Coordinates of C-alpha atoms in Angstrom, one line a residue:
X1492 CA 17.4 -161.2 -141.5
X1493 CA 20.9 -162.7 -141.8
X1494 CA 22.9 -163.3 -139.6
X1495 CA 25.8 -161.3 -140.1
X1496 CA 23.8 -158.5 -139.8
X1497 CA 23.5 -158.7 -136.3
X1498 CA 26.6 -158.1 -135.6
X1499 CA 27.2 -154.9 -137.9
X1500 CA 27.9 -151.8 -136.2
X1501 CA 24.9 -149.5 -135.9
X1502 CA 24.0 -145.8 -135.4
X1503 CA 23.0 -146.9 -131.3
X1504 CA 26.3 -148.5 -131.4
X1505 CA 28.4 -144.8 -131.7
X1506 CA 28.1 -141.6 -129.2
X1507 CA 26.7 -138.9 -131.0
X1508 CA 23.1 -139.7 -132.7
X1509 CA 22.2 -137.3 -135.8
X1510 CA 18.7 -135.7 -135.3
X1511 CA 17.8 -134.9 -138.5
X1512 CA 14.6 -133.5 -139.8
X1513 CA 13.9 -133.8 -143.0
X1514 CA 11.1 -131.5 -143.8
X1515 CA 13.0 -128.2 -142.5
X1516 CA 16.0 -129.2 -145.1
X1517 CA 16.6 -127.5 -148.3
X1518 CA 19.8 -129.7 -149.2
X1519 CA 22.0 -126.9 -149.4
X1520 CA 24.7 -129.3 -148.8
X1521 CA 26.6 -127.0 -145.6
X1522 CA 26.0 -129.7 -143.2
X1523 CA 28.1 -132.4 -145.1
X1524 CA 30.7 -130.0 -146.6
X1525 CA 31.6 -128.6 -142.8
X1526 CA 31.6 -132.4 -141.4
X1527 CA 35.7 -132.9 -140.9
X1528 CA 35.2 -136.8 -140.2
X1529 CA 32.7 -137.6 -142.8
X1530 CA 30.1 -138.7 -140.1
X1531 CA 27.2 -137.9 -142.5
X1532 CA 26.7 -138.3 -146.0
X1533 CA 23.4 -137.4 -148.8
X1534 CA 21.7 -140.6 -150.0
X1535 CA 18.3 -141.5 -152.2
X1536 CA 15.3 -142.2 -150.2
X1537 CA 12.5 -143.9 -151.5
X1538 CA 8.9 -143.0 -150.0
X1539 CA 5.6 -144.5 -151.0
X1540 CA 2.4 -142.0 -151.2
X1541 CA -0.8 -142.9 -151.6
X1542 CA -3.1 -139.5 -152.4
X1543 CA -6.7 -138.4 -153.1
X1544 CA -6.8 -134.8 -154.6
X1545 CA -10.0 -134.4 -156.1
X1546 CA -12.9 -133.6 -154.5
X1547 CA -14.3 -137.2 -155.0
X1548 CA -11.8 -140.0 -153.1
X1549 CA -9.7 -140.6 -156.4
X1550 CA -6.2 -142.4 -154.7
X1551 CA -3.5 -142.0 -156.6
X1552 CA -0.6 -144.6 -155.6
X1553 CA 2.9 -142.3 -156.8
X1554 CA 6.3 -143.2 -155.6
X1555 CA 9.1 -140.8 -154.9
X1556 CA 12.6 -141.0 -154.3
X1557 CA 14.2 -137.4 -152.7
X1558 CA 17.8 -136.6 -151.0
X1559 CA 18.1 -136.9 -147.2
X1560 CA 21.1 -136.3 -145.1
X1561 CA 22.2 -140.1 -143.3
X1562 CA 24.4 -140.4 -140.6
X1563 CA 27.7 -143.3 -141.4
X1564 CA 27.5 -145.9 -139.1
X1565 CA 30.9 -146.3 -138.5
X1566 CA 33.6 -147.1 -135.9
X1567 CA 36.2 -144.9 -138.4
X1568 CA 34.2 -142.0 -139.4
X1569 CA 31.4 -141.6 -136.5
X1570 CA 30.5 -138.1 -135.4
X1571 CA 32.4 -136.6 -132.3
X1572 CA 29.6 -134.2 -131.4
X1573 CA 31.5 -131.1 -132.7
X1574 CA 28.2 -129.6 -133.5
X1575 CA 29.6 -127.6 -136.4
X1576 CA 26.7 -129.2 -138.9
X1577 CA 24.5 -127.5 -136.5
X1578 CA 26.4 -124.3 -136.5
X1579 CA 26.0 -124.1 -140.0
X1580 CA 22.9 -125.4 -141.2
X1581 CA 20.9 -122.4 -141.9
X1582 CA 17.6 -124.3 -141.0
X1583 CA 18.1 -125.8 -137.8
X1584 CA 17.6 -129.2 -139.5
X1585 CA 20.4 -131.1 -137.9
X1586 CA 22.7 -131.7 -134.6
X1587 CA 24.0 -134.1 -132.7
X1588 CA 22.9 -136.3 -129.3
X1589 CA 24.6 -137.9 -127.2
X1590 CA 23.8 -141.5 -127.0
X1591 CA 23.1 -143.0 -123.4
X1592 CA 23.3 -146.0 -124.9
X1593 CA 26.7 -146.0 -126.8
X1594 CA 28.5 -149.4 -127.3
X1595 CA 32.0 -147.9 -129.0
X1596 CA 34.4 -148.6 -126.2
X1597 CA 33.8 -151.7 -126.5
X1598 CA 33.5 -152.2 -130.0
X1599 CA 36.1 -150.3 -131.3
X1600 CA 39.5 -152.4 -130.3
X1601 CA 39.4 -154.8 -133.0
X1602 CA 42.8 -152.5 -134.4
X1603 CA 44.8 -152.0 -130.9
X1604 CA 44.6 -149.4 -128.1
X1605 CA 41.8 -146.8 -128.8
X1606 CA 43.4 -143.3 -128.9
X1607 CA 42.5 -139.9 -128.8
X1608 CA 43.2 -136.4 -127.5
X1609 CA 41.5 -134.2 -124.9
X1610 CA 41.3 -134.6 -121.0
X1611 CA 40.5 -137.2 -118.7
X1612 CA 36.8 -138.6 -119.4
X1613 CA 36.1 -140.2 -115.4
X1614 CA 38.3 -137.2 -113.4
X1615 CA 36.4 -134.2 -113.9
X1616 CA 35.8 -133.9 -110.3
X1617 CA 38.5 -131.6 -109.1
X1618 CA 40.0 -130.7 -105.4
X1619 CA 40.2 -127.2 -105.8
X1620 CA 36.3 -126.9 -106.4
X1621 CA 35.8 -128.3 -102.7
X1622 CA 38.4 -125.1 -101.5
X1623 CA 37.4 -121.6 -101.1
X1624 CA 39.1 -118.2 -100.0
X1625 CA 38.0 -118.6 -96.5
X1626 CA 40.1 -115.5 -94.8
X1627 CA 38.9 -112.4 -95.4
X1628 CA 40.5 -108.9 -93.9
X1629 CA 37.9 -107.0 -91.6
X1630 CA 38.3 -105.8 -88.4
X1631 CA 41.5 -108.3 -88.2
X1632 CA 43.9 -106.1 -90.7
X1633 CA 43.2 -103.7 -93.8
X1634 CA 42.2 -105.6 -96.7
X1635 CA 43.2 -103.7 -100.0
X1636 CA 41.4 -101.8 -102.8
X1637 CA 41.5 -104.1 -105.9
X1638 CA 41.3 -101.6 -107.9
X1639 CA 43.8 -99.2 -106.8
X1640 CA 46.8 -100.3 -104.6
X1641 CA 49.6 -101.6 -106.7
X1642 CA 50.3 -105.4 -107.2
X1643 CA 53.3 -107.0 -107.2
X1644 CA 52.3 -110.2 -109.8
X1645 CA 55.8 -111.3 -110.7
X1646 CA 57.4 -114.9 -109.9
X1647 CA 60.9 -116.3 -110.2
X1648 CA 62.2 -118.6 -112.9
X1649 CA 65.4 -119.6 -111.9
X1650 CA 67.4 -120.7 -109.1
X1651 CA 66.6 -118.8 -106.3
X1652 CA 69.6 -119.1 -104.0
X1653 CA 69.7 -117.7 -100.1
X1654 CA 70.7 -115.3 -98.3
X1655 CA 73.9 -116.9 -96.9
X1656 CA 74.5 -119.1 -100.9
X1657 CA 74.6 -115.1 -102.6
X1658 CA 78.6 -115.3 -103.5
X1659 CA 79.7 -111.1 -102.3
X1660 CA 82.0 -110.1 -100.2
X1661 CA 83.5 -106.7 -99.2
X1662 CA 86.5 -105.1 -101.3
X1663 CA 87.6 -101.5 -100.3
X1664 CA 84.3 -101.0 -98.2
X1665 CA 82.1 -101.7 -101.6
X1666 CA 80.0 -104.9 -102.0
X1667 CA 81.0 -107.2 -105.0
X1668 CA 79.8 -110.2 -106.2
X1669 CA 82.9 -112.7 -106.2
X1670 CA 81.2 -115.9 -108.4
X1671 CA 78.6 -116.0 -110.8
X1672 CA 74.9 -116.9 -109.7
X1673 CA 72.4 -119.1 -111.2
X1674 CA 69.8 -116.8 -113.7
X1675 CA 66.6 -116.0 -112.3
X1676 CA 64.0 -113.6 -113.7
X1677 CA 60.8 -112.5 -113.0
X1678 CA 57.9 -113.5 -115.0
X1679 CA 53.7 -113.3 -115.2
X1680 CA 52.4 -116.4 -112.7
X1681 CA 50.8 -117.8 -115.6
X1682 CA 52.8 -120.0 -118.0
X1683 CA 51.3 -120.9 -121.6
X1684 CA 52.3 -124.5 -121.7
X1685 CA 53.7 -126.6 -123.9
X1686 CA 51.9 -127.0 -127.1
X1687 CA 53.7 -128.0 -130.1
X1688 CA 53.5 -127.3 -133.9
X1689 CA 52.8 -130.2 -135.3
X1690 CA 49.7 -130.8 -132.3
X1691 CA 48.1 -126.9 -132.9
X1692 CA 47.9 -126.0 -136.8
X1693 CA 50.0 -123.0 -137.6
X1694 CA 47.0 -120.8 -137.2
X1695 CA 46.5 -121.9 -134.2
X1696 CA 50.1 -121.6 -132.3
X1697 CA 50.8 -118.0 -134.5
X1698 CA 47.5 -117.2 -132.4
X1699 CA 49.2 -118.0 -129.5
X1700 CA 52.4 -116.9 -130.0
X1701 CA 50.8 -113.4 -130.8
X1702 CA 48.7 -113.2 -128.0
X1703 CA 52.1 -113.7 -126.1
X1704 CA 53.5 -110.8 -127.8
X1705 CA 51.3 -108.6 -127.3
X1706 CA 50.4 -109.2 -123.9
X1707 CA 54.8 -108.7 -123.3
X1708 CA 54.7 -105.4 -125.5
X1709 CA 51.7 -103.8 -125.3
X1710 CA 50.0 -104.7 -121.6
X1711 CA 53.2 -105.3 -119.4
X1712 CA 52.5 -108.5 -118.7
X1713 CA 55.8 -111.0 -119.2
X1714 CA 54.2 -114.0 -119.8
X1715 CA 56.2 -116.8 -121.0
X1716 CA 55.0 -119.7 -123.9
X1717 CA 56.8 -123.0 -124.0
X1718 CA 57.2 -124.2 -127.6
X1719 CA 56.5 -127.9 -126.6
X1720 CA 58.6 -130.7 -128.6
X1721 CA 59.2 -130.5 -131.9
X1722 CA 61.1 -127.2 -132.3
X1723 CA 61.0 -123.9 -133.8
X1724 CA 60.6 -122.1 -137.0
X1725 CA 64.3 -120.8 -137.6
X1726 CA 62.9 -117.4 -138.0
X1727 CA 61.4 -117.2 -134.7
X1728 CA 64.8 -118.5 -133.3
X1729 CA 66.1 -115.7 -134.8
X1730 CA 64.0 -112.8 -134.0
X1731 CA 64.2 -111.1 -130.6
X1732 CA 60.8 -112.5 -130.0
X1733 CA 62.7 -115.5 -128.2
X1734 CA 63.0 -113.9 -125.2
X1735 CA 59.1 -115.1 -124.5
X1736 CA 59.6 -118.7 -125.5
X1737 CA 60.4 -121.4 -123.5
X1738 CA 62.4 -123.8 -125.7
X1739 CA 61.5 -127.3 -124.5
X1740 CA 63.3 -130.6 -125.4
X1741 CA 61.8 -133.9 -124.2
X1742 CA 62.8 -137.6 -124.9
X1743 CA 62.5 -137.3 -128.7
X1744 CA 64.4 -134.6 -129.2
X1745 CA 62.7 -133.5 -132.1
X1746 CA 63.8 -130.3 -133.9
X1747 CA 66.6 -129.6 -131.4
X1748 CA 69.6 -130.1 -135.0
X1749 CA 67.1 -126.9 -135.5
X1750 CA 67.8 -125.1 -132.4
X1751 CA 71.4 -125.7 -132.5
X1752 CA 72.2 -124.8 -136.1
X1753 CA 70.3 -121.4 -134.8
X1754 CA 72.0 -120.3 -131.3
X1755 CA 75.0 -118.3 -132.7
X1756 CA 72.1 -116.2 -135.3
X1757 CA 70.4 -115.6 -131.9
X1758 CA 69.8 -112.4 -131.2
X1759 CA 68.4 -112.7 -127.9
X1760 CA 68.3 -115.3 -125.4
X1761 CA 65.4 -118.1 -125.4
X1762 CA 63.1 -117.3 -121.5
X1763 CA 64.1 -120.7 -120.5
X1764 CA 65.1 -124.4 -121.0
X1765 CA 62.3 -126.8 -120.2
X1766 CA 63.4 -130.4 -119.7
X1767 CA 60.2 -132.2 -120.4
X1768 CA 60.0 -136.2 -118.1
X1769 CA 56.6 -136.5 -118.1
X1770 CA 53.2 -135.0 -118.5
X1771 CA 50.2 -135.5 -116.6
X1772 CA 47.8 -136.4 -119.3
X1773 CA 49.8 -139.7 -120.2
X1774 CA 52.8 -139.9 -117.6
X1775 CA 55.1 -142.9 -117.9
X1776 CA 54.3 -142.3 -121.8
X1777 CA 56.3 -140.3 -124.5
X1778 CA 55.0 -137.7 -126.5
X1779 CA 52.6 -139.1 -129.6
X1780 CA 52.5 -137.2 -132.8
X1781 CA 49.7 -138.4 -135.6
X1782 CA 51.2 -139.6 -139.2
X1783 CA 47.6 -137.4 -140.4
X1784 CA 49.8 -134.3 -138.9
X1785 CA 52.8 -134.5 -139.7
X1786 CA 52.7 -132.0 -142.8
X1787 CA 55.6 -130.6 -145.0
X1788 CA 55.9 -127.6 -142.5
X1789 CA 56.6 -130.2 -139.7
X1790 CA 58.5 -132.6 -141.2
X1791 CA 61.1 -129.9 -142.3
X1792 CA 61.5 -128.7 -138.6
X1793 CA 61.7 -131.8 -136.8
X1794 CA 63.8 -133.0 -139.3
X1795 CA 62.1 -136.4 -139.8
X1796 CA 59.8 -138.2 -143.2
X1797 CA 55.9 -138.5 -142.6
X1798 CA 55.1 -141.1 -140.2
X1799 CA 53.9 -141.2 -136.9
X1800 CA 56.5 -139.8 -134.4
X1801 CA 56.7 -140.9 -131.1
X1802 CA 58.9 -140.2 -128.2
X1803 CA 60.5 -142.5 -125.9
X1804 CA 59.4 -142.8 -122.1
X1805 CA 62.4 -141.4 -121.0
X1806 CA 65.5 -140.0 -121.8
X1807 CA 67.8 -142.3 -123.0
X1808 CA 71.1 -142.3 -120.6
X1809 CA 68.8 -140.7 -117.7
X1810 CA 68.1 -143.0 -115.1
X1811 CA 68.2 -141.2 -111.9
X1812 CA 68.3 -137.5 -110.9
X1813 CA 71.7 -137.5 -110.5
X1814 CA 72.5 -138.1 -114.0
X1815 CA 69.8 -136.0 -115.3
X1816 CA 71.9 -133.0 -113.0
X1817 CA 74.7 -133.5 -114.8
X1818 CA 74.4 -134.6 -118.2
X1819 CA 71.4 -132.2 -119.3
X1820 CA 71.0 -130.0 -116.9
X1821 CA 74.3 -128.9 -116.9
X1822 CA 74.7 -129.2 -120.4
X1823 CA 71.5 -127.0 -121.1
X1824 CA 72.8 -124.7 -118.9
X1825 CA 76.6 -124.7 -120.5
X1826 CA 74.7 -124.1 -124.0
X1827 CA 73.5 -120.7 -123.5
X1828 CA 76.9 -119.4 -121.0
X1829 CA 74.8 -120.0 -117.8
X1830 CA 72.2 -116.9 -118.5
X1831 CA 69.2 -119.3 -119.0
X1832 CA 67.1 -120.7 -116.6
X1833 CA 66.4 -124.5 -116.9
X1834 CA 63.5 -126.3 -115.5
X1835 CA 62.0 -129.9 -115.5
X1836 CA 58.4 -130.8 -116.0
X1837 CA 57.5 -133.6 -114.5
X1838 CA 54.2 -135.6 -114.3
X1839 CA 52.4 -135.3 -110.7
X1840 CA 53.0 -138.6 -108.8
X1841 CA 53.9 -140.4 -105.6
X1842 CA 57.9 -139.8 -106.4
X1843 CA 57.1 -136.4 -107.2
X1844 CA 58.5 -135.1 -103.9
X1845 CA 61.8 -137.7 -103.8
X1846 CA 62.5 -135.8 -107.2
X1847 CA 61.4 -132.2 -105.9
X1848 CA 63.9 -133.2 -102.5
X1849 CA 67.0 -134.5 -104.8
X1850 CA 66.0 -131.2 -106.9
X1851 CA 66.8 -128.9 -104.2
X1852 CA 69.5 -130.7 -102.7
X1853 CA 72.0 -130.6 -106.0
X1854 CA 74.9 -128.4 -105.1
X1855 CA 75.0 -127.6 -108.7
X1856 CA 72.8 -125.4 -108.3
X1857 CA 71.4 -125.6 -111.6
X1858 CA 67.4 -126.6 -111.5
X1859 CA 65.3 -123.3 -112.1
X1860 CA 62.3 -124.7 -111.6
X1861 CA 59.5 -127.4 -111.4
X1862 CA 56.8 -127.6 -113.5
X1863 CA 54.6 -130.4 -111.9
X1864 CA 51.2 -131.7 -114.2
X1865 CA 47.9 -133.3 -113.0
X1866 CA 46.2 -135.9 -113.9
X1867 CA 43.5 -133.1 -115.9
X1868 CA 46.0 -132.1 -118.1
X1869 CA 45.0 -132.5 -121.5
X1870 CA 46.8 -134.2 -124.7
X1871 CA 46.6 -133.8 -128.2
X1872 CA 46.7 -137.7 -128.8
X1873 CA 47.1 -140.7 -125.8
X1874 CA 45.9 -143.7 -125.5
X1875 CA 42.6 -143.9 -124.2
X1876 CA 43.7 -146.3 -121.0
X1877 CA 46.5 -144.1 -120.1
X1878 CA 44.2 -140.7 -120.3
X1879 CA 42.0 -142.7 -118.1
X1880 CA 43.1 -143.9 -115.2
X1881 CA 46.9 -143.3 -114.8
X1882 CA 48.0 -140.0 -113.4
X1883 CA 47.7 -138.0 -109.9
X1884 CA 45.9 -134.9 -108.9
X1885 CA 48.0 -132.0 -108.9
X1886 CA 46.8 -130.1 -106.0
X1887 CA 48.0 -132.3 -103.3
X1888 CA 51.9 -132.8 -104.8
X1889 CA 52.1 -129.3 -105.1
X1890 CA 51.5 -129.3 -101.4
X1891 CA 53.6 -132.4 -100.8
X1892 CA 56.7 -130.7 -102.2
X1893 CA 56.3 -127.7 -100.9
X1894 CA 55.9 -128.5 -97.5
X1895 CA 58.9 -130.6 -98.1
X1896 CA 60.9 -127.8 -98.7
X1897 CA 59.5 -125.8 -95.6
X1898 CA 60.6 -128.5 -93.5
X1899 CA 64.7 -128.0 -94.7
X1900 CA 64.4 -124.5 -95.1
X1901 CA 64.3 -124.4 -98.7
X1902 CA 60.9 -123.4 -99.9
X1903 CA 60.9 -121.2 -102.8
X1904 CA 65.1 -121.4 -103.7
X1905 CA 63.3 -124.0 -106.7
X1906 CA 60.2 -122.2 -108.0
X1907 CA 57.4 -124.1 -108.3
X1908 CA 54.8 -124.6 -111.4
X1909 CA 51.2 -126.6 -110.9
X1910 CA 49.1 -127.5 -114.5
X1911 CA 46.5 -129.8 -115.2
X1912 CA 43.2 -128.7 -115.0
X1913 CA 43.7 -125.1 -114.6
X1914 CA 40.9 -123.1 -115.5
X1915 CA 38.8 -126.4 -116.4
X1916 CA 35.5 -124.2 -115.2
X1917 CA 36.4 -120.7 -116.6
X1918 CA 38.3 -119.6 -113.7
X1919 CA 41.8 -119.6 -114.1
X1920 CA 42.7 -117.1 -111.8
X1921 CA 40.6 -118.9 -108.8
X1922 CA 42.4 -122.3 -109.3
X1923 CA 46.0 -120.0 -109.6
X1924 CA 45.3 -118.1 -106.6
X1925 CA 44.4 -121.6 -104.6
X1926 CA 47.6 -123.4 -105.4
X1927 CA 49.9 -120.3 -105.0
X1928 CA 48.5 -120.4 -101.6
X1929 CA 49.2 -123.9 -101.5
X1930 CA 52.6 -123.1 -102.5
X1931 CA 53.0 -122.9 -106.4
X1932 CA 54.9 -120.2 -107.7
X1933 CA 52.2 -120.1 -110.3
X1934 CA 50.2 -122.0 -112.7
X1935 CA 50.8 -123.4 -116.5
X1936 CA 47.5 -123.3 -118.9
X1937 CA 47.4 -125.4 -122.3
X1938 CA 43.9 -126.6 -122.7
X1939 CA 41.9 -123.1 -122.0
X1940 CA 44.0 -121.5 -124.9
X1941 CA 42.7 -123.5 -127.3
X1942 CA 39.3 -123.9 -126.0
X1943 CA 39.5 -119.5 -126.2
X1944 CA 40.9 -120.2 -130.2
X1945 CA 36.9 -122.2 -130.4
X1946 CA 37.6 -125.9 -129.3
X1947 CA 34.3 -127.5 -128.3
X1948 CA 36.0 -130.6 -126.8
X1949 CA 35.1 -131.2 -123.5
X1950 CA 35.3 -133.9 -120.4
X1951 CA 32.3 -135.8 -121.3
X1952 CA 33.8 -137.2 -124.9
X1953 CA 32.3 -134.4 -127.3
X1954 CA 34.6 -134.0 -130.0
X1955 CA 38.2 -135.2 -128.3
X1956 CA 39.1 -135.9 -131.9
X1957 CA 42.3 -133.6 -131.8
X1958 CA 44.5 -137.0 -132.3
X1959 CA 43.0 -137.6 -136.2
X1960 CA 44.4 -134.3 -137.3
X1961 CA 40.2 -133.8 -138.3
X1962 CA 40.1 -130.8 -135.6
X1963 CA 36.6 -129.2 -136.7
X1964 CA 37.8 -125.7 -135.9
X1965 CA 41.1 -125.6 -137.4
X1966 CA 43.1 -126.0 -134.1
X1967 CA 44.7 -129.4 -134.1
X1968 CA 45.0 -130.5 -137.8
X1969 CA 47.1 -130.0 -140.8
X1970 CA 44.2 -129.8 -143.0
X1971 CA 44.9 -126.8 -144.8
X1972 CA 40.9 -126.7 -146.0
X1973 CA 40.3 -127.2 -142.0
X1974 CA 43.3 -124.7 -140.9
X1975 CA 41.8 -121.7 -143.0
X1976 CA 38.6 -122.1 -140.7
X1977 CA 40.5 -120.6 -137.8
X1978 CA 41.2 -116.7 -137.6
X1979 CA 44.3 -116.0 -135.9
X1980 CA 43.9 -112.3 -134.6
X1981 CA 40.6 -112.9 -133.6
X1982 CA 41.9 -116.2 -131.6
X1983 CA 44.7 -114.1 -130.3
X1984 CA 42.6 -111.6 -129.2
X1985 CA 40.5 -113.5 -127.1
X1986 CA 43.6 -114.9 -125.4
X1987 CA 44.7 -111.4 -124.3
X1988 CA 41.5 -110.6 -123.3
X1989 CA 41.3 -113.6 -121.0
X1990 CA 44.8 -112.6 -119.4
X1991 CA 43.9 -108.9 -118.7
X1992 CA 40.4 -110.5 -117.0
X1993 CA 42.7 -113.2 -115.3
X1994 CA 44.8 -110.6 -114.1
X1995 CA 42.2 -108.7 -112.8
X1996 CA 40.3 -111.4 -111.3
X1997 CA 43.7 -112.5 -109.5
X1998 CA 43.9 -109.0 -107.8
X1999 CA 40.3 -109.3 -106.4
X2000 CA 41.4 -111.8 -105.0
X2001 CA 44.3 -110.6 -103.5
X2002 CA 43.1 -107.7 -101.8
X2003 CA 40.5 -109.0 -99.5
X2004 CA 43.5 -111.2 -97.8
X2005 CA 45.2 -108.3 -97.4
X2006 CA 48.0 -109.5 -100.0
X2007 CA 49.9 -106.6 -102.2
X2008 CA 52.2 -109.7 -103.9
X2009 CA 51.4 -113.3 -104.9
X2010 CA 50.1 -115.6 -101.3
X2011 CA 52.9 -118.2 -101.5
X2012 CA 52.3 -120.6 -99.3
X2013 CA 49.5 -118.9 -97.2
X2014 CA 47.5 -121.7 -96.4
X2015 CA 45.0 -119.9 -93.9
X2016 CA 43.8 -118.3 -96.7
X2017 CA 42.0 -121.1 -97.9
X2018 CA 39.2 -123.6 -96.4
X2019 CA 37.6 -126.5 -97.4
X2020 CA 34.1 -127.9 -97.8
X2021 CA 35.6 -131.3 -98.1
X2022 CA 37.2 -132.9 -94.7
X2023 CA 39.3 -135.2 -96.0
X2024 CA 40.5 -132.4 -98.0
X2025 CA 40.8 -130.4 -95.5
X2026 CA 42.8 -132.8 -93.8
X2027 CA 44.8 -133.8 -96.7
X2028 CA 46.6 -130.3 -97.4
X2029 CA 46.8 -128.9 -94.2
X2030 CA 43.9 -126.3 -94.3
X2031 CA 40.8 -125.4 -91.6
X2032 CA 37.4 -127.7 -92.7
X2033 CA 34.3 -125.6 -92.9
X2034 CA 30.6 -126.8 -93.4

């Protein structure tokens, strides 16, 4: 054997191996056509057979060349385990199998750090899983009927002034408003997190947007959706549906030229502005849209050429909280006539409480929401080392921020929203309820939405190829051939059904503790089976 062959990449070095049964295969070619990663191919295999067909032994030697399916041994075109081949094969002749002996992480750094999408692979254990609702109203005080009672499931988005700060005065025996108050909207405590046009396919983004419109118009649930970095279509900016969208401005400022030009033609104000400082999946790192996903419509919306779009790690010129308040928050409020709440999104970290404290003390009362994103949040593209080894769980930071506000008597003035792994087990309502009991006013979800659309990526290394532009489900790709795989109407319906179930489940958890409104800060309703978690969060430990 030549020495060089020993260093070539083999199938055993890859994270997934293709299990193929040639005797079942009819060579229809469906699996090869469906594989967006080109991880399998048709090759010819020679077979030598010696058979005897007569009544007397008369062995005959024959040579047969037959087509078979073979896995590609490559670190670029390798199997991601999406299972599309297995799903489409009419004869159950092929399927991906996880390879525990993979060496890919070691071998694939010849061209620099590994990039991928999805969630962290190393931090799947969640704090929320060790917390349960432990206080049930029985003989102490009445529980509520989840099916018949009226519940007030609304959260504020905007700066909430204390009673002493409200600018009201008596004139001629009447209470009149003396000056302007910060805008506050009451929304549903489940926000669809920022996923841009570019990160998602046009069909996927449209499916999520359709679900938002239906939930607001037909179901009476004021769900809001963040646009993500990169702008929005002009038709949407100039439509009445803009009132359901939170426009995000991130450090790259992509798409904002078009948004500014559309302002004079907007028939309604947006639901809010979200200034993204950082995200939990890759804290301290800017956004990244690989060149493969910068299609023509993305170039038009963002005003850029076809190239990899990397956002800076911070907003240029904003190097302190004070500067952020004066420049970014004040300018964004002024741009919309102080009618639109402006929030800020940060990655959960050891500095989160310091940021929140400074925003609470802001004399302008500008900040209308503090969005904290934890390490288990998803991303469309990031360096794997950032995804797996940086960040902070969101639960304890939400609790720390809430407690810091309580100590100052300022709780509830800047609404807290938490995200990052919410709904990872499929039960987003339970996660949201626990987060609210710990101090959050609501939660934001992203990965759950694309899973409802059909995403098969998980925290154990399946698929997570959002960054390649080859998403086999047509969700995180701009390839027209792949995008057609996604059914917009069915995807929107799945999201609507999930949110309606979320609403019912949230009531099922509020009723037993006797709450008809959201249980913000009701940590007495929670217990933990983990002593360290109980001590950190200040809740009861049970065993």
